[in-house]
Phi, psi and omega in degrees: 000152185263159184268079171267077180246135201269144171276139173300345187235165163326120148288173176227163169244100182354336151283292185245002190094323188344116164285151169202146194205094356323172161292130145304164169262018190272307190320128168252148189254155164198178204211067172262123169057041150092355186225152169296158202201094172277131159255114164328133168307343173261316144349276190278004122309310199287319183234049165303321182296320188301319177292328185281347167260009171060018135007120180280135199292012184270333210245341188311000000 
């Protein structure tokens, strides 16, 4: 089932830092090494194949 809990705090994006607040809903979550990781939408355009080949975010 999915876990959709909204964060309490400013996200960041894992990438370039860019910040929000709220959360977009453009923003992609991911689950690295057990903890959450927001990606911006301009992020996550830019590595769309990698993320969609589940690419370790290392290779980005």
């Amino acid at each position: 089932m999915n876990d959709a809990r909204v964060p309490e705090e400013p996200v960041s994006c894992a990438r370039c830092g860019r910040t929000a607040d709220p959360l977009p809903v453009t923003w992609t979550c991911s689950v690295e090494n057990g903890r959450r990781e927001y990606i911006c939408d301009e992020c996550a355009r830019d590595n769309l194949r990698a993320i969609e080949a589940r690419l370790n975010p290392n290779w980005w």
